[in-house]
Coordinates of C-alpha atoms in Angstrom, one line a residue:
Chain A
M1 CA -21.6 28.2 21.0
L2 CA -18.5 27.9 19.1
T3 CA -16.4 27.0 22.1
K4 CA -18.9 24.3 23.1
T5 CA -18.7 22.7 19.7
E6 CA -14.9 22.8 19.9
T7 CA -14.8 21.1 23.2
N8 CA -17.1 18.4 21.9
V9 CA -14.6 17.4 19.2
Q10 CA -12.7 14.4 20.6
P11 CA -9.8 12.6 18.9
A12 CA -10.8 9.1 17.7
K13 CA -10.2 6.5 20.3
W14 CA -8.1 3.4 19.6
D15 CA -11.0 0.9 20.1
E16 CA -13.1 3.0 17.8
M17 CA -10.4 2.8 15.1
E18 CA -10.0 -0.9 15.7
S19 CA -13.7 -1.5 15.5
A20 CA -13.6 0.4 12.2
S21 CA -11.0 -2.0 10.8
V22 CA -13.0 -5.0 12.3
S23 CA -16.1 -3.7 10.6
F24 CA -14.3 -3.8 7.2
F25 CA -13.6 -7.5 7.5
G26 CA -17.0 -7.9 9.2
M27 CA -18.7 -6.3 6.2
A28 CA -16.6 -8.4 3.9
W29 CA -17.7 -11.5 5.8
K30 CA -21.3 -10.4 5.5
K31 CA -20.9 -9.9 1.8
L32 CA -19.2 -13.3 1.5
R33 CA -21.9 -15.1 3.3
K34 CA -24.5 -13.7 0.8
N35 CA -22.4 -14.9 -2.1
K36 CA -23.8 -18.4 -3.0
G37 CA -20.8 -19.4 -5.1
A38 CA -18.3 -18.6 -2.4
M39 CA -20.3 -20.5 0.2
I40 CA -20.5 -23.5 -2.1
G41 CA -16.8 -23.3 -2.7
G42 CA -16.0 -22.9 1.0
S43 CA -18.3 -25.9 1.8
I44 CA -16.5 -28.1 -0.8
L45 CA -13.1 -27.1 0.7
L46 CA -14.3 -27.7 4.2
F47 CA -15.6 -31.1 3.2
F48 CA -12.3 -32.2 1.6
I49 CA -10.2 -30.8 4.5
L50 CA -12.3 -32.6 7.1
T51 CA -12.3 -35.9 5.1
S52 CA -8.5 -35.7 4.7
V53 CA -8.0 -35.0 8.4
F54 CA -10.4 -37.7 9.6
A55 CA -9.4 -40.2 7.0
P56 CA -8.6 -43.0 9.5
V57 CA -12.0 -42.6 11.0
L58 CA -13.8 -42.6 7.7
T59 CA -12.4 -45.8 6.3
H60 CA -11.4 -49.1 7.8
Y61 CA -9.0 -50.1 4.9
P62 CA -5.3 -49.4 5.3
V63 CA -4.2 -47.0 2.6
N64 CA -1.5 -49.3 1.1
E65 CA -2.8 -52.7 1.9
M66 CA -2.9 -55.0 -1.2
R67 CA -5.5 -57.6 -1.6
Y68 CA -4.8 -59.7 -4.7
D69 CA -8.3 -61.4 -4.6
E70 CA -9.9 -58.0 -5.0
T71 CA -8.1 -56.4 -7.9
L72 CA -9.8 -54.0 -10.3
K73 CA -13.2 -54.4 -8.6
P74 CA -15.9 -51.9 -9.7
P75 CA -17.6 -49.6 -7.1
S76 CA -19.7 -51.8 -4.7
R77 CA -21.0 -51.8 -1.2
E78 CA -17.6 -53.0 0.2
H79 CA -15.6 -50.7 -2.0
W80 CA -17.6 -47.5 -2.6
L81 CA -15.3 -46.2 -5.4
G82 CA -13.8 -49.6 -6.5
T83 CA -10.3 -51.0 -6.1
D84 CA -7.1 -50.6 -8.1
E85 CA -4.7 -53.1 -9.7
F86 CA -3.4 -54.3 -6.3
G87 CA -6.8 -54.5 -4.7
R88 CA -6.4 -51.3 -2.7
D89 CA -9.5 -49.4 -1.9
I90 CA -9.8 -46.2 -4.1
Y91 CA -12.0 -44.4 -1.6
T92 CA -9.4 -44.9 1.1
R93 CA -6.6 -43.8 -1.2
I94 CA -8.5 -40.6 -2.2
L95 CA -9.1 -39.7 1.4
Y96 CA -5.4 -40.1 2.3
G97 CA -4.4 -38.6 -1.0
G98 CA -6.3 -35.5 -0.1
R99 CA -3.7 -34.9 2.7
V100 CA -0.9 -34.9 0.2
S101 CA -2.6 -32.8 -2.5
L102 CA -3.9 -30.2 -0.1
L103 CA -0.6 -30.1 1.7
M104 CA 1.2 -29.6 -1.6
G105 CA -1.0 -26.6 -2.4
L106 CA -0.6 -25.2 1.1
V107 CA 3.2 -25.5 1.1
A108 CA 3.5 -24.1 -2.4
V109 CA 1.3 -21.1 -1.7
S110 CA 3.0 -20.5 1.7
I111 CA 6.5 -20.5 0.1
A112 CA 5.4 -18.5 -2.9
G113 CA 3.3 -16.1 -0.8
S114 CA 6.1 -15.4 1.7
V115 CA 8.8 -14.9 -0.9
G116 CA 6.4 -13.0 -3.3
V117 CA 5.2 -10.6 -0.6
F118 CA 8.7 -9.9 0.6
L119 CA 10.0 -9.2 -2.9
G120 CA 6.9 -7.3 -3.9
V121 CA 7.0 -5.0 -0.9
I122 CA 10.7 -4.4 -1.4
A123 CA 10.2 -3.6 -5.1
G124 CA 7.2 -1.4 -4.4
Y125 CA 8.6 0.4 -1.4
Y126 CA 12.3 0.8 -2.3
R127 CA 12.0 2.1 -5.8
R128 CA 15.8 1.8 -6.5
L129 CA 15.5 -2.0 -6.3
D130 CA 12.3 -2.1 -8.3
L131 CA 13.9 -2.3 -11.7
Y132 CA 16.1 -5.3 -10.8
I133 CA 13.4 -7.3 -9.1
M134 CA 10.9 -6.7 -11.8
Q135 CA 13.4 -7.5 -14.6
L136 CA 14.0 -10.8 -12.8
M137 CA 10.3 -11.4 -12.6
D138 CA 9.9 -10.6 -16.3
I139 CA 12.5 -13.3 -16.9
L140 CA 10.6 -15.7 -14.8
L141 CA 7.3 -14.7 -16.4
A142 CA 8.7 -15.5 -19.8
F143 CA 8.2 -19.2 -18.8
P144 CA 4.6 -20.4 -18.7
S145 CA 4.3 -21.5 -15.1
L146 CA 3.9 -25.3 -15.6
L147 CA 6.8 -25.2 -18.0
M148 CA 8.9 -23.5 -15.4
A149 CA 7.9 -26.0 -12.8
I150 CA 9.0 -28.8 -15.2
A151 CA 12.3 -27.1 -15.8
I152 CA 12.9 -26.8 -12.0
V153 CA 12.0 -30.5 -11.5
A154 CA 14.6 -31.2 -14.2
V155 CA 17.2 -29.5 -12.0
L156 CA 16.1 -30.7 -8.6
G157 CA 15.1 -34.2 -9.6
V158 CA 11.8 -36.0 -9.6
G159 CA 9.8 -36.3 -6.4
L160 CA 7.1 -34.9 -4.1
T161 CA 9.2 -32.3 -2.2
N162 CA 10.9 -31.1 -5.4
A163 CA 7.6 -30.8 -7.2
M164 CA 6.2 -28.7 -4.3
I165 CA 9.3 -26.4 -4.5
A166 CA 9.0 -26.2 -8.3
V167 CA 5.3 -25.2 -8.1
A168 CA 6.1 -22.6 -5.4
I169 CA 8.8 -21.0 -7.5
S170 CA 6.6 -20.9 -10.5
V171 CA 3.9 -19.0 -8.6
I172 CA 6.2 -16.4 -7.0
P173 CA 6.1 -13.9 -10.0
S174 CA 2.3 -13.5 -9.8
F175 CA 2.6 -12.7 -6.1
V176 CA 5.4 -10.2 -6.6
R177 CA 3.4 -8.4 -9.4
V178 CA 0.2 -8.1 -7.4
V179 CA 2.0 -7.0 -4.1
R180 CA 4.2 -4.5 -5.9
G181 CA 1.2 -2.9 -7.6
S182 CA -0.7 -2.7 -4.4
V183 CA 2.3 -1.2 -2.5
L184 CA 2.8 1.4 -5.2
A185 CA -0.8 2.5 -4.8
V186 CA -0.6 2.6 -1.0
R187 CA 2.9 4.2 -0.5
E188 CA 1.8 7.5 -1.9
K189 CA -1.1 7.8 0.6
E190 CA -0.9 10.7 3.0
Y191 CA -0.8 8.5 6.1
I192 CA 2.3 6.8 4.9
E193 CA 3.9 10.2 4.1
S194 CA 3.0 11.4 7.6
A195 CA 4.5 8.3 9.2
R196 CA 7.6 8.9 7.2
A197 CA 7.7 12.6 8.1
L198 CA 7.4 11.6 11.8
G199 CA 10.5 9.5 11.4
V200 CA 8.9 6.1 11.7
R201 CA 11.2 3.4 10.6
D202 CA 10.6 1.7 7.2
W203 CA 10.0 -1.8 8.5
K204 CA 7.5 -0.4 11.0
I205 CA 5.7 1.5 8.2
I206 CA 5.7 -1.7 6.1
V207 CA 4.4 -4.0 8.9
R208 CA 2.0 -1.6 10.6
H209 CA 0.6 0.4 7.7
I210 CA 1.4 -1.1 4.3
L211 CA 0.8 -4.8 4.9
P212 CA -2.6 -4.5 6.5
N213 CA -3.7 -2.3 3.7
I214 CA -2.7 -4.6 0.9
A215 CA -4.0 -7.8 2.7
S216 CA -7.1 -8.0 0.5
P217 CA -5.5 -8.6 -2.9
I218 CA -3.0 -11.0 -1.3
I219 CA -5.8 -13.1 0.3
V220 CA -7.7 -13.3 -3.0
L221 CA -4.5 -14.2 -5.0
A222 CA -3.5 -16.8 -2.4
T223 CA -6.9 -18.5 -2.6
L224 CA -6.9 -18.6 -6.4
Q225 CA -3.3 -19.7 -6.5
F226 CA -4.0 -22.5 -4.1
G227 CA -6.2 -24.2 -6.8
V228 CA -3.6 -23.5 -9.5
S229 CA -0.8 -25.0 -7.4
I230 CA -2.8 -28.2 -6.7
L231 CA -3.5 -28.5 -10.4
S232 CA 0.2 -27.9 -11.4
A233 CA 1.3 -30.4 -8.7
A234 CA -1.2 -33.0 -10.0
A235 CA 0.0 -32.4 -13.6
L236 CA 3.6 -32.9 -12.5
S237 CA 2.7 -36.2 -10.8
F238 CA 0.7 -37.2 -13.9
L239 CA 3.8 -36.7 -16.0
G240 CA 5.7 -38.9 -13.6
L241 CA 7.8 -35.9 -12.3
G242 CA 6.0 -35.3 -9.0
A243 CA 4.7 -37.7 -6.3
Q244 CA 5.6 -41.3 -7.2
P245 CA 3.4 -44.3 -6.7
P246 CA 2.4 -45.8 -4.2
N247 CA 1.9 -42.2 -2.9
P248 CA -1.8 -41.6 -3.1
E249 CA -1.5 -38.0 -4.3
W250 CA -4.5 -37.4 -6.6
G251 CA -2.4 -36.7 -9.8
A252 CA -0.4 -39.8 -9.2
L253 CA -3.6 -41.8 -8.8
V254 CA -4.8 -40.6 -12.2
F255 CA -1.3 -41.4 -13.6
V256 CA -1.6 -45.0 -12.4
G257 CA -5.3 -45.2 -13.4
K258 CA -4.6 -44.3 -17.1
S259 CA -3.0 -47.7 -17.7
F260 CA -6.2 -49.4 -16.7
L261 CA -8.6 -46.9 -18.2
S262 CA -10.6 -49.3 -20.4
Q263 CA -10.9 -52.0 -17.7
A264 CA -11.2 -49.9 -14.6
W265 CA -12.4 -46.3 -15.3
W266 CA -13.1 -45.7 -11.6
M267 CA -9.4 -45.6 -10.9
T268 CA -9.1 -42.5 -13.1
L269 CA -12.6 -40.9 -12.7
Y270 CA -12.7 -40.4 -8.9
P271 CA -9.2 -39.0 -8.2
G272 CA -9.7 -36.5 -11.1
L273 CA -13.1 -35.6 -9.8
A274 CA -11.5 -34.8 -6.4
I275 CA -8.9 -32.6 -8.0
M276 CA -11.6 -30.8 -10.0
L277 CA -13.9 -30.2 -7.1
V278 CA -11.1 -28.9 -4.8
V279 CA -9.8 -26.5 -7.6
L280 CA -13.4 -25.5 -8.2
G281 CA -13.8 -24.8 -4.5
F282 CA -10.8 -22.5 -4.5
N283 CA -11.9 -20.7 -7.7
L284 CA -15.4 -20.1 -6.3
L285 CA -14.1 -18.9 -2.9
G286 CA -11.5 -16.8 -4.6
D287 CA -14.0 -15.1 -6.8
G288 CA -16.3 -14.5 -3.8
L289 CA -13.5 -13.1 -1.7
R290 CA -12.5 -10.7 -4.6
D291 CA -16.0 -9.3 -4.6
A292 CA -16.3 -9.3 -0.8
L293 CA -13.0 -7.6 -0.2
D294 CA -13.4 -5.0 -2.9
P295 CA -14.8 -1.9 -1.2
R296 CA -16.0 -0.5 -4.6
I297 CA -18.4 -3.4 -5.0
K298 CA -21.6 -2.9 -3.0
Chain B
M1 CA 5.2 3.8 -32.3
P2 CA 8.5 2.9 -33.8
S3 CA 10.4 4.1 -30.7
Y4 CA 8.0 2.0 -28.5
L5 CA 8.6 -1.0 -30.7
L6 CA 12.4 -0.5 -30.5
K7 CA 12.1 -0.2 -26.7
R8 CA 10.1 -3.4 -26.5
L9 CA 12.5 -5.2 -28.8
L10 CA 15.4 -4.1 -26.6
T11 CA 13.6 -5.3 -23.3
M12 CA 12.8 -8.5 -25.1
G13 CA 16.4 -9.0 -25.9
I14 CA 17.4 -8.4 -22.3
T15 CA 14.7 -10.8 -21.1
L16 CA 15.8 -13.4 -23.5
I17 CA 19.5 -13.1 -22.4
G18 CA 18.2 -13.4 -18.8
V19 CA 16.1 -16.5 -19.7
S20 CA 19.0 -18.1 -21.5
L21 CA 21.4 -17.4 -18.6
L22 CA 18.8 -18.8 -16.1
V23 CA 18.1 -21.9 -18.1
F24 CA 21.8 -22.5 -18.7
M25 CA 22.8 -22.1 -15.1
M26 CA 19.9 -24.2 -13.8
L27 CA 20.6 -27.1 -16.1
H28 CA 24.3 -27.1 -15.3
L29 CA 23.5 -27.4 -11.6
I30 CA 21.8 -30.7 -12.3
P31 CA 23.4 -33.3 -10.0
G32 CA 25.0 -36.1 -12.0
D33 CA 27.4 -36.1 -14.8
P34 CA 25.8 -36.1 -18.3
V35 CA 29.0 -37.7 -19.8
R36 CA 28.8 -40.6 -17.4
Y37 CA 25.1 -40.9 -18.2
I38 CA 25.8 -41.1 -22.0
L39 CA 28.7 -43.5 -21.8
G40 CA 27.4 -45.7 -19.0
D41 CA 29.1 -47.0 -15.9
F42 CA 31.9 -48.8 -17.7
A43 CA 33.4 -45.8 -19.5
T44 CA 37.1 -45.4 -19.4
P45 CA 38.7 -42.1 -18.1
E46 CA 40.0 -41.6 -21.7
S47 CA 36.6 -41.9 -23.3
I48 CA 35.1 -39.6 -20.6
A49 CA 37.8 -37.0 -21.3
E50 CA 37.4 -37.3 -25.0
L51 CA 33.6 -36.8 -24.9
E52 CA 33.9 -33.9 -22.4
S53 CA 36.2 -32.1 -24.7
R54 CA 34.0 -32.9 -27.8
L55 CA 30.9 -31.5 -25.9
G56 CA 32.9 -28.5 -24.6
L57 CA 32.2 -29.5 -21.0
D58 CA 35.9 -29.2 -20.0
K59 CA 35.8 -25.4 -20.5
P60 CA 34.9 -23.0 -17.6
L61 CA 31.1 -22.4 -17.3
P62 CA 31.2 -18.7 -18.6
M63 CA 33.0 -19.9 -21.7
Q64 CA 30.5 -22.7 -22.2
Y65 CA 27.7 -20.1 -21.9
L66 CA 29.3 -17.7 -24.4
H67 CA 30.0 -20.6 -26.8
Y68 CA 26.4 -21.7 -26.5
M69 CA 25.0 -18.2 -27.1
A70 CA 27.2 -17.7 -30.1
G71 CA 25.6 -20.9 -31.5
V72 CA 22.1 -19.7 -30.5
I73 CA 22.5 -16.5 -32.4
Q74 CA 23.4 -18.6 -35.5
G75 CA 20.4 -20.8 -34.9
D76 CA 22.4 -23.7 -33.4
L77 CA 20.9 -24.9 -30.2
G78 CA 23.5 -27.7 -29.7
T79 CA 23.2 -31.5 -30.3
S80 CA 21.0 -33.9 -28.4
Y81 CA 23.0 -36.2 -26.0
V82 CA 20.6 -39.0 -26.7
T83 CA 19.7 -39.0 -30.4
G84 CA 22.8 -37.2 -31.7
Y85 CA 20.6 -34.9 -33.9
A86 CA 20.8 -31.1 -33.8
V87 CA 18.3 -29.8 -31.3
M88 CA 17.2 -27.2 -33.8
E89 CA 16.4 -30.0 -36.2
E90 CA 14.4 -31.8 -33.6
I91 CA 12.5 -28.6 -32.8
A92 CA 11.9 -28.0 -36.5
N93 CA 10.4 -31.5 -36.9
R94 CA 8.2 -31.2 -33.9
F95 CA 7.2 -27.5 -33.9
P96 CA 4.5 -27.9 -36.7
I97 CA 2.5 -30.3 -34.6
T98 CA 2.7 -28.2 -31.4
A99 CA 1.9 -25.1 -33.5
Q100 CA -1.1 -26.7 -35.1
L101 CA -2.3 -27.9 -31.7
A102 CA -1.9 -24.4 -30.3
V103 CA -3.7 -22.7 -33.2
Y104 CA -6.6 -25.2 -33.2
S105 CA -7.0 -25.0 -29.5
I106 CA -6.9 -21.2 -29.5
L107 CA -9.5 -21.1 -32.4
F108 CA -11.7 -23.6 -30.6
G109 CA -11.3 -21.8 -27.2
S110 CA -11.8 -18.3 -28.6
I111 CA -14.8 -19.0 -30.9
F112 CA -16.6 -21.2 -28.3
G113 CA -15.6 -18.9 -25.4
I114 CA -16.6 -15.6 -27.1
L115 CA -19.9 -17.0 -28.2
I116 CA -20.7 -18.3 -24.8
G117 CA -19.6 -15.0 -23.3
I118 CA -21.9 -13.0 -25.6
I119 CA -24.9 -15.2 -25.0
T120 CA -24.5 -15.2 -21.2
A121 CA -24.0 -11.4 -21.2
M122 CA -27.2 -10.9 -23.1
K123 CA -29.1 -13.3 -20.9
Q124 CA -27.5 -12.0 -17.7
N125 CA -28.9 -13.5 -14.4
T126 CA -31.0 -16.1 -16.2
I127 CA -30.7 -19.8 -15.4
L128 CA -28.9 -20.3 -18.8
D129 CA -26.4 -17.6 -17.8
Q130 CA -25.7 -19.2 -14.4
L131 CA -25.6 -22.8 -15.8
V132 CA -23.1 -21.9 -18.6
M133 CA -20.9 -20.0 -16.2
V134 CA -20.8 -22.9 -13.7
I135 CA -19.9 -25.2 -16.6
S136 CA -17.1 -22.9 -17.8
L137 CA -15.8 -22.7 -14.2
I138 CA -15.8 -26.5 -14.1
G139 CA -13.9 -26.5 -17.4
I140 CA -11.2 -24.2 -15.9
S141 CA -11.0 -26.3 -12.7
A142 CA -10.8 -29.8 -14.3
P143 CA -7.3 -31.1 -15.0
S144 CA -6.7 -31.3 -18.7
F145 CA -5.1 -34.7 -18.6
W146 CA -8.1 -36.1 -16.8
I147 CA -10.5 -34.7 -19.4
A148 CA -8.2 -36.0 -22.2
L149 CA -8.4 -39.6 -20.8
F150 CA -12.2 -39.6 -20.8
L151 CA -12.4 -38.1 -24.3
I152 CA -10.1 -40.8 -25.5
L153 CA -12.1 -43.5 -23.7
L154 CA -15.4 -42.3 -25.2
F155 CA -14.6 -41.0 -28.6
A156 CA -11.6 -43.0 -29.6
Y157 CA -11.8 -46.3 -27.7
H158 CA -15.6 -46.9 -27.6
L159 CA -16.9 -44.9 -30.6
G160 CA -13.8 -45.2 -32.7
F161 CA -14.2 -41.7 -34.2
F162 CA -10.6 -40.7 -33.6
P163 CA -7.2 -42.5 -33.3
I164 CA -6.4 -43.3 -29.7
S165 CA -2.9 -42.0 -29.8
G166 CA -0.1 -40.8 -32.1
Y167 CA -0.1 -38.4 -35.0
K168 CA -2.0 -39.4 -38.1
G169 CA -2.9 -36.1 -39.6
F170 CA -5.6 -33.5 -38.8
Y171 CA -8.0 -36.1 -37.2
S172 CA -5.6 -37.0 -34.5
L173 CA -5.4 -33.3 -33.4
I174 CA -9.2 -32.8 -32.9
L175 CA -9.4 -34.4 -29.4
P176 CA -6.2 -32.9 -28.2
S177 CA -7.3 -29.4 -29.4
I178 CA -10.7 -29.8 -27.6
T179 CA -8.9 -30.9 -24.4
L180 CA -6.5 -28.0 -24.5
G181 CA -9.1 -25.5 -25.7
L182 CA -11.7 -26.2 -23.0
G183 CA -9.8 -24.3 -20.2
T184 CA -9.2 -21.5 -22.7
A185 CA -12.8 -21.4 -23.6
G186 CA -13.9 -21.2 -20.0
N187 CA -11.5 -18.3 -19.3
I188 CA -12.4 -16.4 -22.5
A189 CA -16.2 -16.9 -21.8
R190 CA -15.9 -15.4 -18.3
M191 CA -13.8 -12.5 -19.6
T192 CA -16.0 -11.8 -22.6
R193 CA -19.1 -11.9 -20.4
S194 CA -17.8 -9.4 -17.9
S195 CA -16.3 -7.0 -20.4
M196 CA -19.5 -7.2 -22.5
L197 CA -21.6 -6.4 -19.4
E198 CA -19.3 -3.4 -18.7
V199 CA -19.6 -2.1 -22.3
I200 CA -23.4 -2.7 -22.5
K201 CA -23.7 -0.4 -19.4
Q202 CA -21.9 2.5 -21.2
D203 CA -23.9 5.6 -22.0
Y204 CA -23.4 5.4 -25.7
I205 CA -24.9 2.0 -25.8
R206 CA -27.9 3.1 -23.7
T207 CA -28.3 6.2 -25.9
A208 CA -28.3 4.0 -29.1
Q209 CA -30.8 1.6 -27.5
A210 CA -33.0 4.5 -26.5
K211 CA -32.9 5.7 -30.1
G212 CA -34.3 2.3 -31.0
A213 CA -31.2 0.6 -32.4
N214 CA -31.4 -3.1 -32.8
L215 CA -29.7 -4.9 -29.8
Y216 CA -27.9 -7.5 -32.0
R217 CA -26.6 -4.9 -34.3
L218 CA -25.4 -2.9 -31.3
I219 CA -23.6 -5.8 -29.9
F220 CA -21.8 -6.7 -33.1
Q221 CA -21.1 -3.2 -34.4
H222 CA -20.3 -1.4 -31.1
S223 CA -20.0 -3.5 -28.0
L224 CA -18.0 -6.4 -29.3
Q225 CA -15.1 -4.5 -30.6
N226 CA -14.6 -2.6 -27.3
A227 CA -15.3 -5.7 -25.3
M228 CA -12.6 -7.6 -27.2
I229 CA -9.7 -5.5 -25.9
P230 CA -9.3 -7.3 -22.5
V231 CA -10.3 -10.6 -24.3
T232 CA -7.4 -10.2 -26.7
T233 CA -5.0 -9.8 -23.7
L234 CA -6.4 -13.0 -22.3
I235 CA -6.0 -14.9 -25.5
G236 CA -2.4 -13.8 -25.6
L237 CA -1.9 -14.9 -22.0
Q238 CA -3.6 -18.1 -22.7
F239 CA -1.0 -18.9 -25.3
G240 CA 1.5 -19.4 -22.5
A241 CA -0.8 -21.7 -20.7
L242 CA -1.4 -23.6 -23.9
M243 CA 2.2 -24.2 -24.4
A244 CA 2.5 -25.6 -20.9
G245 CA -0.7 -27.5 -21.4
A246 CA 0.7 -28.9 -24.7
V247 CA 3.3 -30.7 -22.6
V248 CA 0.6 -32.6 -20.8
T249 CA -1.8 -33.0 -23.7
E250 CA 0.9 -34.2 -26.1
T251 CA 2.1 -36.8 -23.5
V252 CA -1.5 -38.1 -23.0
F253 CA -2.2 -38.4 -26.7
A254 CA 1.4 -39.5 -27.6
L255 CA 1.7 -36.7 -30.1
P256 CA 5.3 -36.1 -31.4
G257 CA 5.4 -32.4 -30.5
M258 CA 7.7 -30.2 -28.5
G259 CA 5.8 -30.8 -25.3
S260 CA 6.2 -34.6 -25.3
L261 CA 9.9 -34.1 -26.4
I262 CA 10.6 -32.0 -23.3
V263 CA 9.2 -34.7 -20.9
S264 CA 11.2 -37.5 -22.5
A265 CA 14.3 -35.2 -22.6
I266 CA 14.0 -34.6 -18.9
A267 CA 13.7 -38.3 -18.3
T268 CA 16.9 -39.0 -20.2
R269 CA 18.7 -36.0 -18.8
D270 CA 19.2 -34.7 -22.4
I271 CA 20.3 -31.2 -21.3
P272 CA 20.8 -29.6 -24.7
T273 CA 17.4 -30.6 -25.8
V274 CA 15.7 -29.4 -22.6
Q275 CA 17.7 -26.2 -22.7
G276 CA 16.9 -25.5 -26.4
L277 CA 13.2 -26.3 -26.0
I278 CA 12.7 -24.1 -23.0
L279 CA 14.5 -21.3 -24.6
F280 CA 12.5 -21.7 -27.8
M281 CA 9.2 -21.8 -25.9
A282 CA 10.1 -18.7 -23.8
F283 CA 11.0 -16.9 -27.1
L284 CA 7.7 -17.8 -28.6
F285 CA 5.8 -16.7 -25.5
I286 CA 7.6 -13.3 -25.4
V287 CA 7.0 -12.7 -29.1
V288 CA 3.3 -13.6 -28.8
N289 CA 2.9 -11.1 -25.9
L290 CA 4.5 -8.4 -28.0
L291 CA 2.2 -9.1 -30.9
V292 CA -0.8 -8.9 -28.5
D293 CA 0.3 -5.5 -27.3
L294 CA 0.6 -4.3 -30.9
I295 CA -2.8 -5.7 -31.8
Y296 CA -4.3 -3.5 -29.0
T297 CA -3.6 -0.4 -31.1
K298 CA -5.6 -1.8 -33.9
L299 CA -8.5 -2.7 -31.7
D300 CA -8.5 0.5 -29.6
P301 CA -7.3 3.6 -31.4
R302 CA -7.3 5.4 -28.0
I303 CA -4.2 3.3 -27.0
R304 CA -1.1 5.0 -28.3
Y305 CA 2.4 3.7 -27.6
E306 CA 5.0 6.4 -27.2

């Protein structure tokens, strides 16, 4: 009997192991789908992404065309969200502005994410570098993030690209902290020790075993930081340090609108509403992802 | 405890030196010559040389840094290129307004946030709970400058309750404090709710409830103090966000605080002022974080710093 049982024990096959890893994300997706907030957040984001991409199809007004006979017109059938001081259609400018604002968030999070993950992994995996990297991060964290972005713009100069870089740099420390913490937790696991004992190279361990296991907190943080970055970029534009008019970036639209607030509230209301909805979308989705990707939450 | 405090003060010193070095290096990398900016396009080489020597800009960068730091230790943050006043004097003039704004915003945000957090935790999963949580999430997601503009439009422009802009005493700080405190309130409400829910589930609360203890008494005598530990951290962390938020809020409301000064100093490339302000704000942020850590021990006697 004993021999029979022994022969029945088979090593796990690769596709079974793969399907186990798929089922983790499959389960997470199932949990996410049940989360109303995350679904609302995701829908808001999908709506803004689609309207930005298909902006030319959704409006027949050119984004920068000035019509002096139609200045400061309130919302109407011709101009759904009104016009600005040059007679430009606000709805059109918000559609095109979405491209800039969403791109700013994407670029900032991509830069911050790449640099942050790299530094975080190095700090967590190679303990002798940990002290130096974390001391540098402590120095960067001594600046409130928007203040740091402002200081960086002071150095690089005012403008859209510089604002993007500034926001990205200001977000890096939060990525480093989260990634380092996750790497520290994973690196002591037995499978990592086994890989090391087998002589697997460090970069292979990092890429094959550590990164896939710390993906969840990175995904959650990137989603939440996307919203924060859009908000920071908008604040920089509002202070006149980021995107410059006539760029239809949403923060820059609010910046222009504030001078006409008492005569044309629509110039300020709608771009601000767009910022709020997109940030809300990222916050809802981020919260949902956190719950869905946390194996402790059932 | 004293050894922990000493260790923290030492790390704080290292961080501050790092911050000063970073800010100094960054601002000296700025393209464009500040001397030329001050004297204009028609400056003579003599006047340029004279001003460079007066500002110490003719010395090598490490010497300039050491000279600057020697001043900082004595409370001298340099002289503004634009106004000619000492930066420390400018900060001393503007600090009270930013400090008042920060304190009122924290007070508004904490009181409002904690109250909402408690109510929603007690009414968990009701429509009220969900509605309030959605509103607080909207409060976190909305840009503060946008909220500020509509508060001004409604309460200052149309209703005339408050001055539209500028500093005219306590009244002129009410709208800015609400603007700045809303995001804080949203964050604190969410944190209070989740930590209250966690505490309410603990065995000792369930036991006390089973023994017939009054729920409200339980909340205020037992749960709240324990639930306040993570909330205190958040309030401390919010201080940094508030300082950054003050930059935007002060600009919208035209308040003569440190935040609006930094924006105008960047616009005029007034390096000593930008440098001094950033250093000062980072110092405040680090000190507040240290204080928050120390308050922990008072709130939770289980936490001991060695």
